[in-house]
Amino acid sequence: MVSTRDLLMEKGLFPETLPPCFDSSGIIKAFHGIISEINDRSLHKGRFTRYARYVGTKHDGNRRFYATPNPVSYLPIAQFLQSHERTLFRQYNKSAFSISAPQISEPSADRAISISSLSELSGRLSGKIRYAPYLLKTDIAQFFPSIYTHVIPWVAHGISSAKIDQNRHSKSVTFNKLDWYCQQCQNSQTRGIPIGPDAFRMIAESIACEIDKQLAQRAEKYIIGAVRHVDDYYIGIKSEFDAAIVLSTLRDVLQNFELQINDAKTRIVSGLEPIDDIWAQRLRALDASPFSLDGPGRLLDEAYAQSRAINSESPMKLALRRLDQLRCYESSSHWTRIQNQLQRIAFHFPHSLDYICLLAVKRFAISGEIDIDGWSEVASALISRHADFGHHHEICWMLWLVSCCRLNVPRAIIDRVSNIRDTHTSALLIAAYVSGRISHKPAIAFPKKLSSTDENWLHNTVARSDEFVKSSFGGPLSGEFEHISSRHVRLIDFEKHLSAVALENANAISRSKYGYDLEDSDEDYTDKDDEYDRQPYDFDSGDEEDFWS
């Protein structure tokens, strides 16, 4: 059985928004022999690192920063969460509202943890709010970026105890260590935790569950029932007056945790308002059978119209998932009818670009013909466009498509991308060149000593492991990175995904990644970034420390 620590390291290090070639499955093996040494040094000063930033997309056209933490700094967090796993899950069970408590995934899943999709919200909410005539909808503003790391021991041990004893070596306030480890991952910053790695989702949920508990205790007589999914609240109340009281109470509870309500997304609506948006119902009801001449095309046309109407890419992403379920890539005639449409969509729907690339790579992996020239032109144009803005998401996914399908892009495009200061992009370029998937050597400059603590740790490690560069590591973590590089750890692997997706029953879009349900469903219409599966967790009696004991 794979340990929680190993799952978090091997499947929960990279953000799920990255192309599937980013793979940390071999990281624990590469760490073999120095894990105890890393843990022994984890509380030492001077070992703070910067995470690798990744500029992603959102369904509404805005951007979001994701993070890939330095694995040496991330390891103690994963180890700590494994050691205190029962305590964490006990905290999750204290919330009467949460439907997003993490569950440790099965070894076959693509992520370390899973939580329920928002597609489950409608069914659960109806039962929770019962007869409530009104619904208060709100969320926590900038939840992950606003979390104060000192709140972690506050939640685990109580504010008074945690403020009295802030020593990271404390034997009684043990969650001071987790606070310290989180700071180590983000260059000693105490404000915010990274978005993307699974360990931080587990930490954030423990804080949210404590907020739920306090809100339920203080506003119990005004709340008929409620549901929270990550940072979104749906609270059933009797009247607008009661809603104002509940909202005021939630503001006060959040303030105790240095958090705020998102006023722009706060509103009181009728209890009859459908959670399942009408556009989603229409798209799901549309006959998109690949056996009809224009079914898939009409699905994409309708998705385009709905996306423009609500100013969100969620309808388009739902439609692309439907195409995956309809196996649009298996028949040459069906693929030919939608391929050019997918290419055009790529220019106008950046948040949907990952699904488009996944569909095209699936078609290529099963030895189906694709429009090599057309996709090459699309990739060149989009990389050139987004390079000007430093849009990592679009550049990385296009480079992944180029590498997997061996597309032809001009040397000037590779040279241009080589100059972008993004470690994910640089790492992908290096791996693509070393594996012979692109012919032009990327002109990436390296210092005489490779940094082990700044955000370039990723492409530095890929370059050393693949013998693209001979420079040695420097800095406080140089010994650890020399160790893992000498074992040729593979953090980018094109063949692994291509082999897996080439299997007959494999979907193009993973069911346990990219915000998908674990079940084979197309109902994840809301396209949220934080979506997992809620399961009850049973405990034996034990002496684990209790939250807010």
Coordinates of C-alpha atoms in Angstrom, one line a residue:
M1 CA 0.0 0.0 0.0
V2 CA 1.4 3.4 -1.0
S3 CA 1.7 5.8 2.0
T4 CA 0.0 9.2 2.1
R5 CA 3.5 10.8 2.1
D6 CA 4.5 9.1 -1.1
L7 CA 1.1 9.8 -2.8
L8 CA 1.4 13.5 -2.0
M9 CA 5.0 13.6 -3.4
E10 CA 4.3 11.4 -6.5
K11 CA 0.8 12.6 -7.5
G12 CA 0.2 15.8 -5.5
L13 CA 3.3 17.9 -6.2
F14 CA 2.5 19.4 -9.6
P15 CA -0.7 21.5 -10.1
E16 CA -3.3 19.5 -12.1
T17 CA -3.5 22.3 -14.6
L18 CA -0.1 21.4 -16.1
P19 CA 0.2 19.1 -19.1
P20 CA 0.3 15.4 -18.1
C21 CA 4.0 15.1 -19.0
F22 CA 4.9 16.8 -15.7
D23 CA 5.4 13.7 -13.5
S24 CA 6.8 13.4 -10.0
S25 CA 6.1 9.6 -9.7
G26 CA 9.8 8.8 -9.4
I27 CA 10.7 11.5 -6.8
I28 CA 10.5 9.4 -3.7
K29 CA 12.8 6.8 -5.3
A30 CA 15.2 9.5 -6.2
F31 CA 15.2 10.7 -2.6
H32 CA 16.1 7.3 -1.3
G33 CA 18.9 7.4 1.1
I34 CA 18.5 11.1 2.1
I35 CA 14.9 11.2 3.4
S36 CA 15.9 11.0 7.0
E37 CA 18.5 13.6 6.5
I38 CA 15.9 16.0 4.9
N39 CA 13.5 15.5 7.8
D40 CA 16.2 16.0 10.4
R41 CA 17.1 19.4 8.8
S42 CA 13.5 20.4 8.2
L43 CA 13.4 22.8 11.1
H44 CA 16.8 24.4 10.4
K45 CA 17.0 28.1 9.4
G46 CA 18.2 29.2 6.0
R47 CA 16.4 26.5 4.0
F48 CA 13.6 28.6 2.6
T49 CA 12.8 28.1 -1.1
R50 CA 10.7 29.7 -3.8
Y51 CA 8.0 27.7 -5.5
A52 CA 7.8 27.7 -9.3
R53 CA 5.0 29.9 -10.4
Y54 CA 2.6 29.0 -13.2
V55 CA 0.2 31.5 -14.7
G56 CA -3.0 29.6 -15.4
T57 CA -6.4 30.5 -16.8
K58 CA -9.9 30.8 -15.3
H59 CA -13.3 30.2 -16.9
D60 CA -14.1 33.9 -16.8
G61 CA -11.0 35.2 -18.7
N62 CA -9.0 36.1 -15.6
R63 CA -5.7 34.6 -14.6
R64 CA -4.7 32.5 -11.6
F65 CA -1.2 31.8 -10.2
Y66 CA -0.5 28.1 -9.4
A67 CA 2.6 26.8 -7.8
T68 CA 5.0 23.8 -7.9
P69 CA 6.9 23.8 -4.6
N70 CA 10.5 22.8 -4.2
P71 CA 10.3 19.0 -3.5
V72 CA 12.9 19.2 -0.7
S73 CA 10.7 21.7 1.1
Y74 CA 7.5 19.9 0.2
L75 CA 8.6 16.5 1.6
P76 CA 8.4 17.5 5.3
I77 CA 4.8 18.7 4.7
A78 CA 3.9 15.4 3.1
Q79 CA 5.5 13.6 6.0
F80 CA 3.7 15.7 8.6
L81 CA 0.3 15.2 7.0
Q82 CA 0.8 11.5 7.0
S83 CA 1.8 11.4 10.6
H84 CA -1.3 13.5 11.5
E85 CA -3.7 12.1 9.0
R86 CA -6.2 10.8 11.5
T87 CA -6.3 14.2 13.3
L88 CA -6.9 16.0 10.0
F89 CA -9.8 13.7 9.0
R90 CA -11.3 14.0 12.4
Q91 CA -11.4 17.8 11.8
Y92 CA -13.0 17.3 8.5
N93 CA -15.8 15.3 10.1
K94 CA -16.6 18.2 12.5
S95 CA -18.1 20.2 9.7
A96 CA -21.8 19.9 9.1
F97 CA -21.5 21.8 5.9
S98 CA -18.5 20.5 3.9
I99 CA -18.9 18.4 0.8
S100 CA -15.2 19.0 -0.2
A101 CA -13.3 17.1 2.5
P102 CA -10.4 15.4 0.8
Q103 CA -10.2 11.6 0.6
I104 CA -6.9 9.8 0.0
S105 CA -7.2 8.5 -3.6
E106 CA -6.8 4.9 -4.7
P107 CA -3.3 4.2 -6.1
S108 CA -4.8 4.0 -9.7
A109 CA -6.0 7.6 -9.6
D110 CA -4.1 10.5 -11.1
R111 CA -4.1 12.6 -8.0
A112 CA -3.2 12.0 -4.4
I113 CA -6.5 13.2 -3.1
S114 CA -10.0 13.5 -4.4
I115 CA -13.0 15.6 -3.4
S116 CA -16.5 15.8 -4.8
S117 CA -17.2 17.8 -7.9
L118 CA -19.6 20.7 -7.7
S119 CA -21.8 18.6 -10.0
E120 CA -22.9 16.9 -6.8
L121 CA -23.9 20.2 -5.2
S122 CA -27.5 20.4 -6.5
G123 CA -28.6 17.0 -5.1
R124 CA -26.9 17.5 -1.8
L125 CA -28.0 21.1 -1.4
S126 CA -31.7 20.4 -1.9
G127 CA -31.7 17.9 1.0
K128 CA -29.6 20.1 3.2
I129 CA -31.6 23.3 3.0
R130 CA -34.9 21.4 3.3
Y131 CA -37.8 23.9 3.1
A132 CA -35.7 27.1 3.2
P133 CA -37.4 29.8 1.1
Y134 CA -34.2 31.7 0.7
L135 CA -30.6 30.9 0.0
L136 CA -27.6 32.9 1.0
K137 CA -24.7 32.4 -1.5
T138 CA -21.3 33.7 -0.7
D139 CA -17.6 32.7 -0.7
I140 CA -14.3 33.5 1.0
A141 CA -12.4 36.1 -0.9
Q142 CA -9.0 34.9 -2.2
F143 CA -9.1 31.9 0.1
F144 CA -5.7 30.2 -0.5
P145 CA -3.7 33.5 -1.1
S146 CA -5.2 35.0 2.1
I147 CA -4.6 32.1 4.5
Y148 CA -2.3 33.2 7.3
T149 CA 0.1 30.3 8.0
H150 CA 0.0 30.9 11.8
V151 CA -3.7 30.0 11.6
I152 CA -2.7 26.4 11.1
P153 CA -1.6 25.9 14.7
W154 CA -4.5 28.1 15.9
V155 CA -6.9 25.6 14.4
A156 CA -5.1 22.6 15.7
H157 CA -4.4 23.8 19.2
G158 CA -6.6 26.8 19.9
I159 CA -5.7 30.4 19.4
S160 CA -4.6 31.1 23.0
S161 CA -2.3 28.1 23.3
A162 CA -0.8 28.7 19.8
K163 CA -0.1 32.3 20.5
I164 CA 1.6 31.6 23.8
D165 CA 3.9 29.0 22.3
Q166 CA 5.1 29.8 18.8
N167 CA 8.2 27.7 19.0
R168 CA 8.6 25.4 15.9
H169 CA 10.3 22.9 18.2
S170 CA 7.4 22.8 20.6
K171 CA 6.4 19.4 21.9
S172 CA 2.8 20.5 22.8
V173 CA 1.9 22.9 19.9
T174 CA 3.2 20.5 17.3
F175 CA 1.4 22.1 14.4
N176 CA 3.9 25.0 14.7
K177 CA 6.0 22.7 12.6
L178 CA 3.5 22.6 9.8
D179 CA 3.3 26.4 9.9
W180 CA 7.1 26.5 9.5
Y181 CA 7.1 24.0 6.7
C182 CA 4.6 26.0 4.7
Q183 CA 6.7 29.1 5.1
Q184 CA 9.7 27.1 3.9
C185 CA 7.9 26.4 0.7
Q186 CA 7.2 30.1 0.0
N187 CA 10.4 32.0 0.8
S188 CA 9.4 32.5 4.5
Q189 CA 6.1 34.2 3.6
T190 CA 3.3 33.8 6.2
R191 CA 0.5 35.2 4.0
G192 CA -1.1 32.7 1.7
I193 CA -0.5 29.1 0.8
P194 CA 0.2 27.8 -2.8
I195 CA -2.6 26.8 -5.1
G196 CA -2.1 23.5 -6.9
P197 CA -0.3 20.9 -4.7
D198 CA -2.6 18.5 -2.9
A199 CA -1.1 18.9 0.5
F200 CA -2.1 22.5 0.7
R201 CA -5.7 21.6 -0.2
M202 CA -5.8 19.3 2.8
I203 CA -4.5 22.1 5.0
A204 CA -7.0 24.7 3.6
E205 CA -9.9 22.3 4.2
S206 CA -9.0 21.8 7.9
I207 CA -9.2 25.6 8.3
A208 CA -12.5 25.9 6.4
C209 CA -14.0 23.1 8.6
E210 CA -13.2 25.0 11.7
I211 CA -14.9 28.1 10.2
D212 CA -18.0 25.9 9.5
K213 CA -18.1 24.6 13.1
Q214 CA -17.9 28.1 14.6
L215 CA -20.5 29.5 12.2
A216 CA -22.9 26.6 13.0
Q217 CA -22.4 27.1 16.7
R218 CA -23.0 30.9 16.6
A219 CA -25.8 31.1 14.0
E220 CA -27.5 27.7 14.6
K221 CA -31.0 29.1 15.1
Y222 CA -30.9 31.1 11.8
I223 CA -29.5 28.4 9.6
I224 CA -31.9 25.8 8.3
G225 CA -29.1 23.9 6.5
A226 CA -26.0 24.7 4.5
V227 CA -23.4 23.3 2.1
R228 CA -19.8 24.5 1.6
H229 CA -17.6 23.4 -1.3
V230 CA -14.0 24.5 -0.7
D231 CA -14.6 28.3 -0.3
D232 CA -18.2 28.6 -1.6
Y233 CA -21.2 28.7 0.8
Y234 CA -24.8 28.0 0.1
I235 CA -26.9 28.6 3.3
G236 CA -30.6 28.0 3.6
I237 CA -32.4 30.7 5.7
K238 CA -36.0 31.7 6.5
S239 CA -35.8 35.4 5.6
E240 CA -33.6 38.1 4.4
F241 CA -33.4 39.4 7.9
D242 CA -32.0 36.0 9.0
A243 CA -29.6 36.1 6.0
A244 CA -28.2 39.4 7.2
I245 CA -27.5 37.9 10.7
V246 CA -25.8 34.8 9.3
L247 CA -23.7 36.9 6.9
S248 CA -22.6 39.2 9.8
T249 CA -21.7 36.2 11.9
L250 CA -19.7 34.6 9.0
R251 CA -17.8 37.9 8.6
D252 CA -16.9 37.9 12.2
V253 CA -15.8 34.3 12.2
L254 CA -13.7 34.8 9.1
Q255 CA -12.1 37.9 10.6
N256 CA -10.8 35.8 13.5
F257 CA -8.9 33.8 10.8
E258 CA -7.7 36.9 8.9
L259 CA -10.1 36.1 6.1
Q260 CA -12.8 38.1 4.3
I261 CA -16.1 37.5 2.6
N262 CA -16.2 38.1 -1.2
D263 CA -18.9 40.8 -1.3
A264 CA -19.0 40.8 -5.1
K265 CA -20.2 37.2 -5.1
T266 CA -22.6 37.5 -2.1
R267 CA -26.3 37.5 -2.8
I268 CA -29.7 36.3 -1.4
V269 CA -31.8 34.3 -3.9
S270 CA -35.0 32.3 -3.9
G271 CA -34.7 28.8 -2.5
L272 CA -36.2 27.7 -5.9
E273 CA -33.3 29.1 -7.9
P274 CA -31.7 26.1 -9.8
I275 CA -28.1 25.4 -8.9
D276 CA -27.8 23.5 -12.1
D277 CA -27.6 26.3 -14.7
I278 CA -30.1 26.2 -17.5
W279 CA -27.4 26.3 -20.1
A280 CA -25.9 23.1 -18.6
Q281 CA -29.2 21.4 -18.8
R282 CA -29.6 22.4 -22.5
L283 CA -26.1 21.2 -23.4
R284 CA -26.6 17.9 -21.7
A285 CA -30.0 17.4 -23.4
L286 CA -28.6 18.1 -26.9
D287 CA -28.2 15.1 -29.1
A288 CA -24.5 15.1 -29.9
S289 CA -24.3 11.5 -31.1
P290 CA -21.2 11.1 -33.4
F291 CA -23.4 8.9 -35.5
S292 CA -25.5 11.9 -36.6
L293 CA -23.9 13.9 -39.3
D294 CA -23.7 17.3 -37.5
G295 CA -24.2 16.2 -33.8
P296 CA -20.7 17.1 -32.4
G297 CA -20.6 20.2 -34.5
R298 CA -23.9 21.4 -33.2
L299 CA -22.8 20.7 -29.7
L300 CA -19.7 23.0 -30.1
D301 CA -21.8 25.6 -31.8
E302 CA -24.3 25.6 -28.9
A303 CA -21.4 25.7 -26.4
Y304 CA -19.9 28.7 -28.2
A305 CA -23.2 30.6 -28.0
Q306 CA -23.8 29.7 -24.3
S307 CA -20.2 30.7 -23.4
R308 CA -20.6 34.1 -25.0
A309 CA -24.0 34.6 -23.4
I310 CA -22.7 34.0 -19.9
N311 CA -19.2 35.3 -20.4
S312 CA -17.6 32.0 -19.2
E313 CA -15.8 29.1 -20.9
S314 CA -17.6 26.5 -18.7
P315 CA -20.1 25.6 -21.5
M316 CA -17.2 25.0 -23.9
K317 CA -15.4 22.8 -21.4
L318 CA -18.5 20.8 -20.8
A319 CA -18.9 20.3 -24.6
L320 CA -15.3 19.1 -25.0
R321 CA -15.8 16.6 -22.2
R322 CA -18.9 15.3 -24.0
L323 CA -16.8 14.8 -27.1
D324 CA -14.4 12.7 -25.1
Q325 CA -17.3 10.6 -23.8
L326 CA -18.6 10.2 -27.4
R327 CA -15.1 9.0 -28.4
C328 CA -15.0 11.6 -31.2
Y329 CA -11.4 10.7 -32.0
E330 CA -12.0 7.0 -32.8
S331 CA -13.6 7.6 -36.2
S332 CA -11.8 9.4 -39.0
S333 CA -15.0 10.8 -40.4
H334 CA -16.1 12.1 -37.1
W335 CA -12.7 13.5 -36.2
T336 CA -12.4 15.2 -39.6
R337 CA -15.8 17.0 -39.1
I338 CA -14.7 18.6 -35.8
Q339 CA -10.9 19.0 -36.1
N340 CA -10.9 22.4 -37.8
Q341 CA -13.5 23.6 -35.4
L342 CA -11.3 22.6 -32.5
Q343 CA -8.4 24.5 -34.0
R344 CA -10.5 27.6 -34.3
I345 CA -11.8 27.3 -30.8
A346 CA -8.2 27.2 -29.5
F347 CA -7.7 30.8 -30.6
H348 CA -10.7 32.1 -28.6
F349 CA -11.0 29.9 -25.5
P350 CA -7.7 29.7 -23.7
H351 CA -9.2 28.0 -20.6
S352 CA -10.3 25.2 -22.9
L353 CA -7.0 24.8 -24.5
D354 CA -6.0 21.9 -22.3
Y355 CA -9.0 19.8 -23.2
I356 CA -8.5 20.5 -26.9
C357 CA -4.8 19.4 -26.7
L358 CA -5.8 16.2 -24.8
L359 CA -8.3 15.3 -27.5
A360 CA -5.8 15.8 -30.3
V361 CA -3.1 13.9 -28.5
K362 CA -5.5 11.0 -27.8
R363 CA -6.3 10.9 -31.6
F364 CA -2.6 10.9 -32.3
A365 CA -1.8 8.2 -29.7
I366 CA -4.3 5.7 -31.1
S367 CA -2.5 6.1 -34.5
G368 CA -5.2 8.3 -36.0
E369 CA -4.3 10.9 -38.6
I370 CA -4.3 14.5 -37.5
D371 CA -3.8 17.7 -39.5
I372 CA -0.1 18.0 -38.8
D373 CA 0.3 21.2 -40.9
G374 CA -2.8 22.8 -39.4
W375 CA -1.9 22.1 -35.8
S376 CA 1.6 23.2 -36.4
E377 CA 0.3 26.6 -37.6
V378 CA -2.0 26.8 -34.6
A379 CA 0.8 26.0 -32.2
S380 CA 3.2 28.5 -33.8
A381 CA 0.6 31.3 -33.8
L382 CA -0.6 30.7 -30.2
I383 CA 2.9 30.4 -28.8
S384 CA 3.9 33.6 -30.5
R385 CA 0.8 35.4 -29.3
H386 CA 1.0 34.3 -25.7
A387 CA 4.7 34.7 -25.4
D388 CA 4.2 38.5 -25.4
F389 CA 2.0 38.2 -22.3
G390 CA 3.9 35.5 -20.4
H391 CA 0.9 33.3 -20.4
H392 CA 2.4 30.0 -19.2
H393 CA -0.7 27.9 -19.5
E394 CA -1.2 28.4 -23.3
I395 CA 2.5 28.2 -24.0
C396 CA 3.0 25.0 -22.0
W397 CA 0.0 23.2 -23.5
M398 CA 1.0 24.1 -27.0
L399 CA 4.6 23.0 -26.5
W400 CA 3.2 19.7 -25.1
L401 CA 1.1 19.2 -28.2
V402 CA 4.1 20.0 -30.4
S403 CA 6.2 17.5 -28.5
C404 CA 3.7 14.7 -28.4
C405 CA 2.6 14.9 -32.0
R406 CA 6.0 16.0 -33.3
L407 CA 4.6 19.1 -35.0
N408 CA 6.7 21.4 -37.1
V409 CA 7.4 24.8 -35.5
P410 CA 10.0 27.3 -36.7
R411 CA 13.3 27.6 -34.9
A412 CA 12.3 31.2 -34.1
I413 CA 9.4 30.0 -32.0
I414 CA 11.7 27.7 -30.0
D415 CA 14.2 30.5 -29.5
R416 CA 11.5 32.9 -28.4
V417 CA 10.1 30.5 -25.8
S418 CA 13.7 29.8 -24.6
N419 CA 13.9 33.5 -23.5
I420 CA 10.7 33.3 -21.4
R421 CA 11.5 33.3 -17.8
D422 CA 9.3 30.4 -16.7
T423 CA 10.8 27.3 -15.3
H424 CA 7.9 25.0 -16.4
T425 CA 8.3 26.1 -20.0
S426 CA 12.1 25.8 -19.9
A427 CA 11.9 22.3 -18.3
L428 CA 9.4 21.2 -21.0
L429 CA 11.7 22.5 -23.8
I430 CA 14.7 20.8 -22.4
A431 CA 13.0 17.4 -22.0
A432 CA 11.4 17.7 -25.5
Y433 CA 14.8 18.3 -27.1
V434 CA 16.7 15.6 -25.1
S435 CA 14.0 13.0 -26.1
G436 CA 14.2 14.1 -29.8
R437 CA 10.7 15.5 -29.9
I438 CA 11.9 18.9 -31.1
S439 CA 15.0 19.3 -33.3
H440 CA 16.1 22.8 -32.3
K441 CA 18.2 23.0 -29.2
P442 CA 16.7 25.6 -26.8
A443 CA 19.0 28.5 -26.0
I444 CA 18.5 28.5 -22.2
A445 CA 21.3 30.1 -20.2
F446 CA 22.5 28.5 -17.0
P447 CA 24.7 30.0 -14.3
K448 CA 28.0 28.4 -13.2
K449 CA 26.2 27.2 -10.1
L450 CA 22.6 26.0 -10.4
S451 CA 20.3 27.3 -7.8
S452 CA 18.7 24.8 -5.5
T453 CA 16.3 27.3 -3.8
D454 CA 14.9 29.7 -6.3
E455 CA 12.0 29.0 -8.7
N456 CA 14.4 27.7 -11.3
W457 CA 15.0 24.5 -9.4
L458 CA 12.6 22.7 -11.8
H459 CA 14.4 23.2 -15.1
N460 CA 17.8 23.0 -13.4
T461 CA 16.9 19.5 -12.1
V462 CA 15.6 18.4 -15.5
A463 CA 18.7 19.8 -17.3
R464 CA 21.1 18.0 -14.9
S465 CA 19.1 14.8 -14.8
D466 CA 19.0 14.6 -18.6
E467 CA 22.6 15.7 -18.9
F468 CA 21.6 18.8 -20.8
V469 CA 24.0 20.9 -18.6
K470 CA 27.0 19.9 -16.6
S471 CA 27.0 22.7 -14.0
S472 CA 26.7 21.6 -10.4
F473 CA 24.2 22.8 -7.8
G474 CA 24.9 25.5 -5.3
G475 CA 23.1 26.9 -2.3
P476 CA 21.7 25.4 1.0
L477 CA 20.0 22.4 -0.8
S478 CA 22.8 21.7 -3.2
G479 CA 23.5 18.3 -1.6
E480 CA 19.9 17.1 -2.0
F481 CA 19.7 18.2 -5.6
E482 CA 23.0 16.7 -6.5
H483 CA 21.7 13.4 -5.0
I484 CA 18.4 13.3 -6.9
S485 CA 20.0 14.6 -10.2
S486 CA 22.6 11.9 -10.1
R487 CA 19.8 9.3 -10.0
H488 CA 18.4 10.9 -13.2
V489 CA 15.0 11.6 -11.8
R490 CA 12.5 12.1 -14.6
L491 CA 10.1 15.0 -13.8
I492 CA 8.9 15.3 -17.4
D493 CA 7.8 12.1 -19.2
F494 CA 6.0 12.3 -22.6
E495 CA 5.9 8.5 -23.3
K496 CA 4.2 7.6 -20.1
H497 CA 1.0 9.5 -20.9
L498 CA 1.1 8.6 -24.6
S499 CA 1.3 4.9 -23.7
A500 CA -1.5 5.2 -21.1
V501 CA -3.9 7.2 -23.3
A502 CA -3.3 4.9 -26.3
L503 CA -5.2 2.1 -24.5
E504 CA -8.6 1.4 -26.0
N505 CA -10.6 2.2 -22.9
A506 CA -8.6 5.3 -21.8
N507 CA -10.3 8.6 -21.9
A508 CA -8.5 11.6 -23.4
I509 CA -9.5 13.7 -20.3
S510 CA -8.7 12.0 -17.0
R511 CA -11.6 11.3 -14.7
S512 CA -9.4 11.9 -11.6
K513 CA -7.7 15.0 -12.9
Y514 CA -8.5 18.3 -14.6
G515 CA -11.4 19.0 -12.3
Y516 CA -13.3 15.9 -13.3
D517 CA -15.6 13.6 -11.2
L518 CA -14.3 10.2 -10.2
E519 CA -17.3 8.7 -11.8
D520 CA -17.9 8.7 -15.6
S521 CA -20.1 11.8 -15.7
D522 CA -20.3 15.0 -17.8
E523 CA -22.1 17.0 -15.1
D524 CA -19.2 19.0 -13.9
Y525 CA -20.6 22.1 -15.5
T526 CA -19.3 24.6 -13.0
D527 CA -15.6 24.1 -13.9
K528 CA -14.2 25.0 -10.5
D529 CA -10.5 24.6 -9.7
D530 CA -10.8 22.8 -6.4
E531 CA -13.0 19.7 -6.8
Y532 CA -12.8 16.5 -4.8
D533 CA -14.9 13.6 -3.4
R534 CA -16.3 13.6 0.1
Q535 CA -16.3 10.3 2.0
P536 CA -16.8 9.8 5.7
Y537 CA -13.7 8.8 7.6
D538 CA -14.0 6.3 10.5
F539 CA -11.6 6.3 13.4
D540 CA -10.5 4.0 16.1
S541 CA -9.9 5.4 19.5
G542 CA -6.5 7.0 19.8
D543 CA -4.5 9.6 21.5
E544 CA -4.0 11.9 18.5
E545 CA -4.2 15.5 19.3
D546 CA -7.6 17.0 18.7
F547 CA -8.4 20.2 17.0
W548 CA -9.6 23.0 19.3
S549 CA -9.5 20.6 22.2

